[in-house]
Short mmCIF file of C-alpha atoms in Angstrom, two decimals:
data_model
loop_
_atom_site.label_atom_id
_atom_site.label_comp_id
_atom_site.label_asym_id
_atom_site.label_seq_id
_atom_site.Cartn_x
_atom_site.Cartn_y
_atom_site.Cartn_z
CA MET L 1 -115.99 -22.86 8.09
CA GLN L 2 -114.29 -22.78 5.17
CA GLY L 3 -110.83 -21.38 5.98
CA LEU L 4 -108.98 -17.75 4.57
CA VAL L 5 -107.00 -17.57 1.04
CA ALA L 6 -103.89 -19.06 1.58
CA ARG L 7 -101.29 -15.76 1.27
CA SER L 8 -97.46 -16.20 0.61
CA HIS L 9 -95.56 -13.17 2.06
CA PHE L 10 -92.03 -12.00 0.73
CA SER L 11 -89.74 -8.90 1.97
CA VAL L 12 -86.44 -8.03 1.71
CA HIS L 13 -86.35 -5.84 4.70
CA GLY L 14 -84.36 -8.49 6.66
CA GLU L 15 -81.83 -9.03 4.39
CA PRO L 16 -78.19 -6.88 4.61
CA ALA L 17 -78.71 -3.75 2.45
CA HIS L 18 -75.99 -4.70 0.28
CA ARG L 19 -78.01 -8.07 -0.60
CA GLN L 20 -81.69 -7.01 -1.11
CA LEU L 21 -82.19 -5.77 -4.56
CA LEU L 22 -80.31 -9.37 -5.42
CA ALA L 23 -82.44 -11.28 -2.80
CA TRP L 24 -85.48 -9.41 -4.53
CA ARG L 25 -84.30 -10.60 -8.55
CA GLU L 26 -83.68 -14.08 -6.82
CA ARG L 27 -87.07 -13.57 -5.71
CA VAL L 28 -89.18 -12.85 -8.98
CA GLY L 29 -86.41 -14.35 -11.32
CA HIS L 30 -88.67 -17.19 -12.56
CA VAL L 31 -91.53 -14.34 -14.16
CA ILE L 32 -88.80 -11.79 -14.51
CA ASP L 33 -85.08 -10.40 -15.03
CA VAL L 34 -84.00 -7.55 -12.63
CA LEU L 35 -81.52 -5.48 -14.38
CA PRO L 36 -79.84 -3.89 -11.66
CA SER L 37 -76.76 -1.42 -12.24
CA LYS L 38 -73.16 -1.84 -9.84
CA ALA L 39 -74.36 1.25 -8.18
CA ASP L 40 -78.26 -0.04 -7.59
CA ILE L 41 -76.80 -3.07 -5.82
CA GLU L 42 -74.32 -1.02 -2.91
CA LYS L 43 -77.56 1.25 -2.38
CA PRO L 44 -80.41 -0.50 0.26
CA PHE L 45 -83.65 -1.62 -1.79
CA SER L 46 -87.26 -1.79 -0.22
CA ALA L 47 -89.73 -4.26 -2.04
CA GLU L 48 -92.06 -6.86 -0.41
CA ILE L 49 -94.90 -8.78 -2.13
CA ASP L 50 -97.97 -10.76 -1.28
CA ARG L 51 -99.39 -13.23 -3.74
CA TYR L 52 -102.79 -15.18 -3.44
CA LYS L 53 -103.49 -18.09 -5.89
CA VAL L 54 -107.22 -18.86 -6.25
CA ASP L 55 -108.53 -21.34 -9.14
CA GLY L 56 -106.55 -20.40 -12.48
CA LEU L 57 -105.51 -16.68 -11.42
CA LEU L 58 -102.80 -15.28 -9.46
CA PHE L 59 -102.93 -11.70 -8.07
CA THR L 60 -100.46 -10.06 -6.32
CA ASP L 61 -100.09 -6.78 -4.06
CA CYS L 62 -96.46 -5.50 -4.33
CA ARG L 63 -94.54 -2.73 -2.91
CA SER L 64 -91.17 -1.81 -4.27
CA ASP L 65 -88.73 1.14 -5.31
CA ALA L 66 -87.91 1.97 -8.88
CA MET L 67 -85.98 -0.95 -11.03
CA LEU L 68 -85.42 -1.73 -14.47
CA LEU L 69 -87.36 -5.28 -15.48
CA GLU L 70 -86.66 -7.74 -18.56
CA ARG L 71 -88.70 -9.75 -19.99
CA SER L 72 -86.05 -11.03 -22.75
CA LEU L 73 -86.56 -13.79 -25.57
CA ALA L 74 -83.91 -16.14 -23.78
CA ARG L 75 -86.17 -16.11 -20.49
CA ILE L 76 -89.43 -16.73 -23.07
CA SER L 77 -87.56 -19.95 -24.65
CA THR L 78 -86.77 -21.85 -20.90
CA ASP L 79 -90.23 -20.83 -19.06
CA SER L 80 -94.06 -22.22 -19.25
CA VAL L 81 -95.03 -18.74 -18.13
CA ARG L 82 -97.44 -17.62 -20.76
CA ASP L 83 -100.08 -15.54 -18.93
CA TYR L 84 -102.11 -11.94 -19.79
CA VAL L 85 -100.43 -10.04 -17.05
CA PHE L 86 -101.98 -6.33 -16.06
CA HIS L 87 -100.03 -4.08 -13.48
CA VAL L 88 -102.69 -1.90 -11.94
CA PHE L 89 -100.78 1.15 -10.26
CA ALA L 90 -102.25 2.30 -6.94
CA GLU L 91 -98.64 4.58 -6.54
CA GLY L 92 -96.07 4.85 -9.12
CA GLY L 93 -96.10 3.63 -12.64
CA VAL L 94 -94.09 2.41 -15.28
CA ASP L 95 -92.16 4.16 -18.59
CA ASP L 96 -90.00 2.82 -21.29
CA VAL L 97 -91.62 -0.03 -22.13
CA ALA L 98 -89.24 -1.15 -24.82
CA LEU L 99 -91.24 -3.78 -27.00
CA GLN L 100 -89.98 -6.34 -30.11
CA ALA L 101 -91.44 -3.73 -32.49
CA SER L 102 -90.77 -0.56 -30.86
CA PRO L 103 -90.21 1.73 -27.69
CA ARG L 104 -93.94 2.87 -26.23
CA HIS L 105 -93.63 5.75 -23.78
CA ALA L 106 -95.58 6.37 -21.02
CA ALA L 107 -95.77 8.78 -18.41
CA ALA L 108 -95.11 7.30 -14.87
CA SER L 109 -97.60 9.66 -13.01
CA THR L 110 -100.27 9.04 -15.31
CA THR L 111 -100.26 5.37 -16.51
CA LYS L 112 -102.55 3.20 -14.13
CA ILE L 113 -102.78 0.33 -16.09
CA LEU L 114 -99.98 -2.22 -18.00
CA ALA L 115 -101.32 -5.09 -19.96
CA LEU L 116 -98.57 -7.47 -20.98
CA ASP L 117 -98.60 -10.89 -23.41
CA MET L 118 -95.77 -13.03 -21.65
CA ASN L 119 -95.24 -14.49 -24.63
CA GLN L 120 -93.46 -11.48 -26.35
CA PRO L 121 -90.70 -9.63 -24.80
CA VAL L 122 -90.37 -6.51 -23.31
CA ARG L 123 -87.93 -4.43 -21.35
CA MET L 124 -89.47 -1.29 -18.75
CA ARG L 125 -88.69 0.84 -16.25
CA ARG L 126 -90.79 1.06 -13.16
CA SER L 127 -90.57 3.98 -11.00
CA SER L 128 -90.98 3.53 -6.86
CA CYS L 129 -94.74 2.32 -6.85
CA ARG L 130 -97.34 0.28 -5.42
CA VAL L 131 -98.77 -2.19 -8.03
CA PHE L 132 -101.34 -5.18 -7.94
CA THR L 133 -100.74 -7.77 -10.81
CA PHE L 134 -103.38 -9.90 -12.78
CA PHE L 135 -101.81 -12.99 -13.81
CA ALA L 136 -105.30 -13.86 -16.47
CA PRO L 137 -104.81 -16.95 -18.50
CA ALA L 138 -105.80 -16.21 -22.56
CA SER L 139 -109.08 -18.00 -22.06
CA LEU L 140 -110.18 -15.01 -19.47
CA VAL L 141 -108.90 -12.22 -21.68
CA GLN L 142 -110.41 -13.60 -24.92
CA GLU L 143 -113.55 -12.95 -23.46
CA THR L 144 -113.48 -10.06 -23.52
CA LEU L 145 -110.50 -8.74 -26.35
CA PRO L 146 -110.96 -11.57 -29.62
CA ASP L 147 -106.76 -10.23 -30.64
CA PRO L 148 -105.33 -10.27 -27.04
CA GLU L 149 -101.76 -10.55 -28.58
CA ALA L 150 -102.23 -6.68 -29.17
CA ILE L 151 -102.69 -5.21 -25.77
CA HIS L 152 -98.86 -6.16 -25.64
CA GLY L 153 -97.23 -3.39 -23.86
CA ARG L 154 -100.24 -1.09 -23.80
CA THR L 155 -101.26 1.57 -21.19
CA ILE L 156 -103.96 3.29 -19.99
CA GLN L 157 -105.31 6.15 -17.43
CA ASP L 158 -108.06 6.84 -15.51
CA THR L 159 -109.99 8.82 -17.99
CA THR L 160 -113.48 6.92 -18.18
CA PRO L 161 -115.66 5.89 -15.43
CA LEU L 162 -115.07 2.36 -16.36
CA THR L 163 -111.22 2.52 -15.75
CA ARG L 164 -112.03 4.48 -12.45
CA LEU L 165 -114.58 1.79 -11.47
CA ALA L 166 -111.74 -0.70 -12.08
CA LEU L 167 -109.83 0.81 -10.20
CA GLU L 168 -111.60 1.27 -7.02
CA HIS L 169 -112.45 -2.61 -7.09
CA VAL L 170 -108.47 -3.75 -7.18
CA ALA L 171 -107.81 -1.31 -4.48
CA ALA L 172 -110.39 -2.58 -2.46
CA LEU L 173 -109.78 -6.29 -2.87
CA GLY L 174 -105.89 -5.90 -2.01
CA ALA L 175 -107.41 -4.22 0.84
CA ASN L 176 -109.52 -6.82 1.76
CA ILE L 177 -108.24 -10.04 0.62
CA ARG L 178 -106.07 -11.40 3.11
CA GLY L 179 -109.46 -11.40 5.53
CA MET L 180 -111.36 -13.57 2.42
CA THR L 181 -112.68 -17.02 2.49
CA VAL L 182 -111.30 -19.37 -0.42
CA ALA L 183 -114.93 -18.99 -2.50
CA ALA L 184 -114.89 -15.38 -1.43
CA ALA L 185 -111.06 -14.83 -2.78
CA ASP L 186 -111.68 -16.61 -5.56
CA SER L 187 -115.27 -14.71 -6.92
CA ALA L 188 -113.36 -11.18 -5.91
CA VAL L 189 -110.50 -11.56 -7.96
CA ARG L 190 -112.35 -13.07 -10.59
CA ASN L 191 -114.44 -10.23 -11.05
CA ALA L 192 -111.66 -7.90 -10.67
CA ALA L 193 -109.92 -9.30 -13.30
CA HIS L 194 -112.69 -9.28 -15.80
CA LEU L 195 -113.41 -5.67 -14.77
CA VAL L 196 -109.44 -4.80 -15.29
CA VAL L 197 -109.78 -6.32 -19.08
CA ALA L 198 -113.14 -4.75 -19.79
CA ALA L 199 -111.99 -1.22 -18.98
CA PHE L 200 -108.62 -1.85 -20.67
CA GLY L 201 -110.47 -3.31 -23.59
CA LYS L 202 -112.72 -0.65 -24.04
CA GLN L 203 -110.51 2.44 -23.24
CA ALA L 204 -108.08 1.17 -25.25
CA GLY L 205 -110.49 0.19 -27.97
CA LEU L 206 -110.10 -3.15 -28.63
CA SER L 207 -113.50 -4.52 -27.17
CA GLY L 208 -114.91 -7.59 -28.18
CA ASN L 209 -117.56 -5.79 -30.61
CA ALA L 210 -118.58 -7.28 -33.96
CA ARG L 211 -116.03 -5.35 -35.86
CA SER L 212 -113.39 -5.99 -33.79
CA ALA L 213 -114.54 -10.20 -33.04
CA ALA L 214 -114.10 -10.14 -37.42
CA ARG L 215 -111.05 -8.54 -37.36
CA ALA L 216 -109.62 -10.91 -34.99
CA ALA L 217 -111.34 -13.47 -36.87
CA LEU L 218 -109.26 -12.56 -40.10
CA PHE L 219 -106.21 -12.18 -38.24
CA GLY L 220 -106.37 -15.59 -36.88
CA ARG L 221 -106.95 -16.84 -40.81
CA VAL L 222 -103.85 -14.98 -41.58
CA ARG L 223 -101.91 -16.16 -38.92
CA ARG L 224 -102.53 -19.61 -39.05
CA HIS L 225 -101.58 -19.38 -42.53
CA ILE L 226 -97.57 -17.51 -41.83
CA GLN L 227 -97.24 -20.25 -39.31
CA ALA L 228 -98.33 -23.35 -41.37
CA ASN L 229 -95.72 -21.77 -44.34
CA LEU L 230 -93.14 -20.42 -42.44
CA HIS L 231 -90.62 -22.80 -43.27
CA ARG L 232 -90.52 -21.78 -46.89
CA ALA L 233 -88.02 -19.23 -47.94
CA GLU L 234 -90.92 -17.57 -50.70
CA LEU L 235 -93.37 -16.79 -48.23
CA THR L 236 -93.72 -12.67 -48.04
CA PRO L 237 -96.30 -10.38 -47.67
CA GLU L 238 -97.19 -10.07 -51.35
CA GLY L 239 -97.68 -14.19 -51.07
CA VAL L 240 -100.17 -13.87 -48.33
CA VAL L 241 -102.24 -11.83 -49.63
CA SER L 242 -102.53 -13.17 -52.63
CA ALA L 243 -103.07 -17.05 -51.25
CA LEU L 244 -105.85 -15.41 -49.04
CA HIS L 245 -107.66 -13.12 -51.67
CA LEU L 246 -107.55 -10.34 -49.01
CA SER L 247 -107.12 -6.56 -50.30
CA ARG L 248 -103.38 -5.19 -49.80
CA PRO L 249 -104.78 -2.18 -47.09
CA THR L 250 -106.63 -4.04 -45.15
CA ILE L 251 -104.15 -7.09 -44.44
CA TYR L 252 -101.27 -4.11 -44.17
CA ARG L 253 -103.96 -2.04 -41.55
CA MET L 254 -103.81 -5.62 -39.58
CA PHE L 255 -100.70 -5.89 -38.96
CA GLN L 256 -99.64 -1.90 -38.64
CA HIS L 257 -99.11 -2.96 -34.75
CA GLU L 258 -96.45 -5.34 -35.43
CA GLY L 259 -94.43 -2.75 -37.62
CA GLY L 260 -95.90 -4.25 -41.22
CA LEU L 261 -96.64 -7.87 -42.13
CA GLY L 262 -92.67 -8.41 -43.33
CA ALA L 263 -91.94 -7.29 -39.85
CA TYR L 264 -94.43 -9.64 -38.43
CA ILE L 265 -93.12 -12.61 -40.57
CA ARG L 266 -89.60 -12.11 -39.53
CA HIS L 267 -90.22 -12.09 -35.83
CA LEU L 268 -92.18 -15.23 -35.89
CA ARG L 269 -89.15 -16.50 -38.30
CA LEU L 270 -86.72 -15.42 -35.24
CA ARG L 271 -88.89 -16.24 -32.28
CA GLN L 272 -89.20 -19.96 -34.02
CA ALA L 273 -85.59 -19.97 -34.36
CA ALA L 274 -84.77 -19.02 -30.91
CA ASP L 275 -86.96 -21.93 -29.48
CA GLU L 276 -85.25 -24.27 -31.76
CA LEU L 277 -81.61 -22.69 -30.64
CA ALA L 278 -82.93 -23.37 -26.85
CA ARG L 279 -84.06 -26.87 -27.49
CA TYR L 280 -81.48 -28.58 -29.56
CA PRO L 281 -78.11 -27.08 -28.53
CA HIS L 282 -76.41 -29.23 -30.93
CA MET L 283 -78.24 -28.36 -34.09
CA MET L 284 -76.18 -26.55 -36.38
CA VAL L 285 -77.19 -22.59 -36.64
CA THR L 286 -77.28 -22.86 -40.65
CA ASP L 287 -79.38 -26.01 -40.06
CA VAL L 288 -81.99 -23.55 -37.51
CA ALA L 289 -81.81 -20.69 -40.53
CA TYR L 290 -83.33 -22.76 -42.85
CA ALA L 291 -85.62 -24.77 -41.30
CA VAL L 292 -87.36 -21.27 -40.47
CA GLY L 293 -87.40 -19.80 -43.62
CA PHE L 294 -84.30 -17.84 -44.27
CA LYS L 295 -82.21 -17.94 -47.51
CA SER L 296 -78.92 -17.85 -45.80
CA ALA L 297 -77.22 -18.38 -42.74
CA SER L 298 -75.48 -15.22 -42.73
CA ASP L 299 -79.13 -13.01 -43.17
CA PHE L 300 -79.87 -15.21 -40.70
CA THR L 301 -77.59 -14.00 -37.91
CA ARG L 302 -77.68 -10.40 -39.13
CA ALA L 303 -81.47 -10.66 -38.67
CA PHE L 304 -80.82 -12.09 -35.44
CA ARG L 305 -78.62 -9.82 -34.26
CA ARG L 306 -80.53 -7.11 -35.24
CA ALA L 307 -83.36 -8.28 -33.49
CA HIS L 308 -82.03 -9.56 -30.41
CA GLY L 309 -78.93 -7.44 -30.38
CA MET L 310 -76.76 -10.71 -30.42
CA ALA L 311 -75.51 -13.36 -32.53
CA PRO L 312 -77.30 -16.75 -32.29
CA GLN L 313 -74.40 -18.50 -30.94
CA GLU L 314 -74.34 -16.04 -28.07
CA PHE L 315 -78.58 -16.54 -27.50
CA ARG L 316 -77.69 -19.91 -27.43
CA ALA L 317 -75.09 -19.60 -24.39
CA LEU L 318 -77.25 -17.62 -22.55
CA SER L 319 -80.84 -20.06 -22.99
CA GLN L 320 -78.26 -23.19 -21.86
CA ALA L 321 -77.30 -20.64 -18.61
CA TYR L 322 -81.84 -20.08 -18.14
CA ARG L 323 -82.17 -23.65 -18.37
CA THR L 324 -79.30 -24.91 -15.84
CA ASP L 325 -79.02 -21.68 -13.65
CA ARG L 326 -79.92 -18.33 -13.69
CA PRO L 327 -76.58 -16.28 -14.77
CA ALA L 328 -74.97 -15.07 -11.21
CA PRO L 329 -75.81 -11.48 -10.33
CA TRP L 330 -72.57 -10.34 -11.99
CA GLN L 331 -72.94 -11.62 -15.23
CA ALA L 332 -76.03 -10.14 -15.94
CA LEU L 333 -75.80 -6.57 -14.48
CA SER L 334 -76.51 -3.53 -16.95
CA ALA L 335 -74.24 -0.40 -17.37
#
């Protein structure tokens, strides 16, 4: 007879009150950073999580008090987590979801599903909640969403029959998975993940119909052109439109959710620069700037500071701290 699905459980309840939030921070820090204030650390904190890993997918069931969470560019540049994550809230929710391009606000009481691309930065404040989370590979998400990068930071509510069905299915999975066999859990988690992605795609208007598939193919073509020419200082939105023989309104609408095509190019340059700064600690900052298409080191430093709130040298030091050891809790306290 096949054994039950493997479960790992973690709780802070056995920790002293002043250690509870820090213990949780250490537990989840390989994926996302908890940003506590000094006052937060001094208070008792409640959190526990059950983790189930099946073939190619990870499903978790978490209950926790409110907290501020961040997945920074420094974190992304030094880890290998690249899944798409869907947070399904059974209780509570999330608000003040801040992305690279702009903040998005969601009412904590109405948000039911939050989607994140773990390859993009995010900061969010989560209320006291119970949340089921799916970590899904890009291949699974792309079966339904041809342009999965566009889902980052989006939220949906339980306003359609498909979304309500997905929420009921996930709640049932959370209640029963502990007693399932490995095969049954694999099937149930995979089916639930597909249902959540489908519900999200339909309600967010991103489902894989012919029109969105064509848009995704065109977006991929433009993105490949940009990535191939990112090192060229002369790469501009106008140049992309001309080189690919596309209409200006079409291409600008395509990148509207990125803040525009110019912002998308600048974001990719800064993202590649961050990777270079983290990967090559002895490479001159000026050389990094020119390698990713900036015309001067001063332009690069200003753009980097505006985007990430720190100079390139400071980012390099932070990324090296992540590589060698996570910063001590008192080094990352929020105000």
